[in-house]
Amino acid sequence: MALLIPFRGRTPQIAPDAFVAPNAVLIGDVRVEAKASIWFGAVLRGDDPDHPIVVGAGANVQDGAIVHVGTWGPTLIGPSVTVGHGAIFESCQIGEGTVVGMNATILQEAVVGRECLLAAGTVVLEGAEIPDRSVVAGVPGRVRKTLEGSAAGWVRRSGKHYVELSRAYLEEGVHTLDPAGTLDASGTSPDHTPGDS
């Protein structure tokens, strides 16, 4: 069963149809929305008292990724985002449909636009702003070109693939959560007041 650790009065909140792998670790104010998936060995540490980690609907955080939050602001992973294996980031925003490559790093206060592709190993510096549909690579990460053609199609399909894969895991009976850790039908939990951040 996934390790859900309350911290500073906040308990991770998981949508009923989300998938959280049995050895994933979620701490504090972490919110996982509908059909999102958190994969094996991922750690999401929402231990700042003022800022949550939000994993948007249909997004996936893959094996071994580390997601933190700090005093700089929330960590917002948009809908249908793919976070590759071993990626690391904190207090940043990632726009809808973006693919973050394996072992990429996104530093605090960075804002990554929608439908971007961050190459494996890319480091997005603190406070960087990446425009929508950008291909970013390097250390430090720089916009190399605008995403188009077959690469754009692959980025759009990436999130859907992980939604389907997570459904297969659930159908196989990979049970991940104690019912006390799930959101109710309204998207809230008895111990988490709507509007809290």
CSV table of C-alpha atoms in Angstrom, one decimal:
chain,number,residue,atom,x,y,z
A,1,MET,CA,0.0,0.0,0.0
A,2,ALA,CA,1.3,3.5,-0.8
A,3,LEU,CA,2.7,5.4,2.1
A,4,LEU,CA,0.5,8.4,2.8
A,5,ILE,CA,2.0,10.5,5.6
A,6,PRO,CA,0.0,13.3,7.3
A,7,PHE,CA,2.2,16.3,8.1
A,8,ARG,CA,1.3,19.7,9.7
A,9,GLY,CA,-2.3,18.8,9.7
A,10,ARG,CA,-2.5,17.9,6.0
A,11,THR,CA,-3.1,14.5,4.6
A,12,PRO,CA,-2.5,13.5,0.9
A,13,GLN,CA,-5.7,13.6,-1.0
A,14,ILE,CA,-6.2,11.1,-3.8
A,15,ALA,CA,-9.0,11.1,-6.3
A,16,PRO,CA,-10.9,7.7,-6.2
A,17,ASP,CA,-9.9,6.8,-9.8
A,18,ALA,CA,-6.2,7.9,-9.5
A,19,PHE,CA,-3.5,5.2,-9.4
A,20,VAL,CA,-0.8,5.4,-6.7
A,21,ALA,CA,1.8,2.6,-6.8
A,22,PRO,CA,2.2,0.6,-3.7
A,23,ASN,CA,5.7,1.9,-2.8
A,24,ALA,CA,5.1,5.6,-3.7
A,25,VAL,CA,5.4,8.0,-0.8
A,26,LEU,CA,3.1,11.1,-0.5
A,27,ILE,CA,3.6,13.4,2.4
A,28,GLY,CA,1.5,16.3,3.6
A,29,ASP,CA,-0.4,18.6,1.3
A,30,VAL,CA,-0.4,16.6,-1.9
A,31,ARG,CA,-3.5,16.5,-4.1
A,32,VAL,CA,-3.8,13.9,-6.9
A,33,GLU,CA,-6.6,14.6,-9.3
A,34,ALA,CA,-8.8,12.3,-11.4
A,35,LYS,CA,-7.1,9.5,-13.4
A,36,ALA,CA,-3.6,10.8,-12.5
A,37,SER,CA,-1.0,8.3,-11.7
A,38,ILE,CA,2.0,8.2,-9.3
A,39,TRP,CA,4.4,5.4,-10.1
A,40,PHE,CA,6.8,3.1,-8.3
A,41,GLY,CA,9.3,4.8,-6.0
A,42,ALA,CA,8.1,8.3,-6.6
A,43,VAL,CA,8.2,10.7,-3.6
A,44,LEU,CA,5.9,13.7,-3.4
A,45,ARG,CA,6.8,15.8,-0.3
A,46,GLY,CA,4.2,18.5,0.4
A,47,ASP,CA,5.6,19.6,3.7
A,48,ASP,CA,5.4,23.4,3.3
A,49,PRO,CA,2.6,24.8,5.5
A,50,ASP,CA,1.5,27.3,2.9
A,51,HIS,CA,1.9,25.6,-0.5
A,52,PRO,CA,0.5,22.3,-1.9
A,53,ILE,CA,1.7,19.9,-4.6
A,54,VAL,CA,-1.1,19.4,-7.1
A,55,VAL,CA,-1.0,16.7,-9.7
A,56,GLY,CA,-3.6,17.5,-12.4
A,57,ALA,CA,-6.1,15.2,-13.9
A,58,GLY,CA,-4.6,12.5,-16.1
A,59,ALA,CA,-1.0,13.6,-15.3
A,60,ASN,CA,1.6,10.9,-14.4
A,61,VAL,CA,4.6,11.1,-12.2
A,62,GLN,CA,6.8,8.2,-13.1
A,63,ASP,CA,9.1,5.9,-11.2
A,64,GLY,CA,11.7,7.4,-8.9
A,65,ALA,CA,10.6,11.0,-9.5
A,66,ILE,CA,11.1,13.4,-6.6
A,67,VAL,CA,8.6,16.3,-6.2
A,68,HIS,CA,9.1,18.9,-3.4
A,69,VAL,CA,7.4,22.2,-2.5
A,70,GLY,CA,9.0,25.1,-0.6
A,71,THR,CA,8.5,28.7,0.5
A,72,TRP,CA,8.7,29.9,-3.1
A,73,GLY,CA,5.2,28.7,-4.0
A,74,PRO,CA,3.2,25.6,-4.9
A,75,THR,CA,4.3,22.8,-7.2
A,76,LEU,CA,1.6,22.6,-9.9
A,77,ILE,CA,1.7,19.7,-12.4
A,78,GLY,CA,-0.9,20.5,-15.0
A,79,PRO,CA,-3.4,18.1,-16.5
A,80,SER,CA,-2.0,15.4,-18.8
A,81,VAL,CA,1.6,16.2,-17.9
A,82,THR,CA,4.1,13.4,-18.1
A,83,VAL,CA,6.9,13.5,-15.5
A,84,GLY,CA,9.7,11.1,-16.6
A,85,HIS,CA,11.6,8.6,-14.5
A,86,GLY,CA,13.9,10.2,-12.0
A,87,ALA,CA,12.9,13.8,-12.6
A,88,ILE,CA,13.4,16.3,-9.7
A,89,PHE,CA,11.6,19.6,-9.1
A,90,GLU,CA,10.3,22.0,-6.5
A,91,SER,CA,7.9,24.9,-6.3
A,92,CYS,CA,7.4,25.2,-10.1
A,93,GLN,CA,4.6,25.1,-12.5
A,94,ILE,CA,4.3,22.8,-15.5
A,95,GLY,CA,1.7,23.5,-18.1
A,96,GLU,CA,-0.9,21.1,-19.4
A,97,GLY,CA,0.3,18.3,-21.7
A,98,THR,CA,4.0,18.9,-21.2
A,99,VAL,CA,6.5,16.0,-21.2
A,100,VAL,CA,9.3,16.3,-18.7
A,101,GLY,CA,12.1,13.9,-19.8
A,102,MET,CA,13.9,11.4,-17.6
A,103,ASN,CA,16.2,12.8,-15.0
A,104,ALA,CA,15.3,16.4,-15.8
A,105,THR,CA,15.4,19.0,-13.1
A,106,ILE,CA,13.1,22.0,-12.7
A,107,LEU,CA,14.2,24.6,-10.1
A,108,GLN,CA,12.0,26.8,-8.0
A,109,GLU,CA,9.7,29.5,-9.5
A,110,ALA,CA,10.2,28.2,-13.0
A,111,VAL,CA,7.1,28.2,-15.2
A,112,VAL,CA,7.0,25.7,-18.1
A,113,GLY,CA,4.3,26.3,-20.7
A,114,ARG,CA,1.7,24.0,-22.2
A,115,GLU,CA,2.7,21.1,-24.5
A,116,CYS,CA,6.4,21.5,-24.1
A,117,LEU,CA,9.0,18.8,-24.4
A,118,LEU,CA,11.9,18.9,-21.9
A,119,ALA,CA,14.7,16.6,-23.0
A,120,ALA,CA,16.2,14.0,-20.7
A,121,GLY,CA,18.7,15.5,-18.3
A,122,THR,CA,17.6,19.1,-18.9
A,123,VAL,CA,18.0,21.6,-16.1
A,124,VAL,CA,15.4,24.4,-16.1
A,125,LEU,CA,16.9,27.2,-13.9
A,126,GLU,CA,15.2,29.1,-11.1
A,127,GLY,CA,12.7,31.6,-12.3
A,128,ALA,CA,12.9,30.5,-15.9
A,129,GLU,CA,9.8,31.0,-18.1
A,130,ILE,CA,9.4,28.5,-21.0
A,131,PRO,CA,6.9,29.4,-23.7
A,132,ASP,CA,4.1,27.0,-24.8
A,133,ARG,CA,5.1,24.3,-27.3
A,134,SER,CA,8.8,24.7,-26.7
A,135,VAL,CA,11.5,22.0,-27.0
A,136,VAL,CA,14.0,22.6,-24.2
A,137,ALA,CA,17.4,20.8,-23.8
A,138,GLY,CA,20.7,21.3,-22.1
A,139,VAL,CA,22.3,22.5,-18.8
A,140,PRO,CA,21.0,25.1,-18.4
A,141,GLY,CA,17.9,24.3,-20.4
A,142,ARG,CA,17.4,26.5,-23.4
A,143,VAL,CA,14.6,26.6,-25.9
A,144,ARG,CA,15.9,24.9,-29.0
A,145,LYS,CA,12.8,25.1,-31.3
A,146,THR,CA,9.0,25.1,-31.4
A,147,LEU,CA,7.3,21.8,-31.0
A,148,GLU,CA,5.6,20.7,-34.2
A,149,GLY,CA,4.9,17.7,-36.5
A,150,SER,CA,5.2,14.1,-35.2
A,151,ALA,CA,6.9,15.2,-32.0
A,152,ALA,CA,3.9,17.3,-31.1
A,153,GLY,CA,1.6,14.3,-31.7
A,154,TRP,CA,3.8,12.1,-29.5
A,155,VAL,CA,3.7,14.7,-26.6
A,156,ARG,CA,-0.1,14.8,-26.9
A,157,ARG,CA,-0.3,11.0,-26.7
A,158,SER,CA,2.1,10.5,-23.9
A,159,GLY,CA,-0.3,11.4,-21.1
A,160,LYS,CA,-3.1,9.2,-22.5
A,161,HIS,CA,-0.8,6.2,-22.6
A,162,TYR,CA,-0.2,6.5,-18.8
A,163,VAL,CA,-3.9,6.9,-18.1
A,164,GLU,CA,-4.5,3.6,-20.0
A,165,LEU,CA,-1.6,1.9,-18.3
A,166,SER,CA,-2.8,2.9,-14.8
A,167,ARG,CA,-6.3,1.5,-15.6
A,168,ALA,CA,-4.6,-1.8,-16.5
A,169,TYR,CA,-2.8,-1.9,-13.2
A,170,LEU,CA,-6.1,-1.2,-11.3
A,171,GLU,CA,-7.8,-3.9,-13.4
A,172,GLU,CA,-5.0,-6.4,-12.4
A,173,GLY,CA,-5.9,-5.7,-8.8
A,174,VAL,CA,-2.9,-3.6,-7.8
A,175,HIS,CA,-4.6,-1.9,-4.8
A,176,THR,CA,-2.8,1.2,-3.7
A,177,LEU,CA,-4.7,3.1,-1.1
A,178,ASP,CA,-6.4,2.9,2.2
A,179,PRO,CA,-9.9,4.3,1.6
A,180,ALA,CA,-9.3,6.9,4.3
A,181,GLY,CA,-6.8,8.5,1.9
A,182,THR,CA,-9.1,9.1,-0.9
A,183,LEU,CA,-11.2,12.1,-1.9
A,184,ASP,CA,-15.0,11.7,-1.7
A,185,ALA,CA,-17.3,12.2,-4.7
A,186,SER,CA,-17.2,16.0,-4.3
A,187,GLY,CA,-13.4,16.0,-4.5
A,188,THR,CA,-12.9,16.7,-0.8
A,189,SER,CA,-12.0,14.8,2.3
A,190,PRO,CA,-13.4,15.2,5.8
A,191,ASP,CA,-10.0,16.4,7.1
A,192,HIS,CA,-9.3,18.9,4.3
A,193,THR,CA,-11.5,22.0,4.1
A,194,PRO,CA,-12.1,23.2,0.5
A,195,GLY,CA,-10.2,26.4,-0.2
A,196,ASP,CA,-7.3,25.5,2.0
A,197,SER,CA,-4.0,25.8,0.3
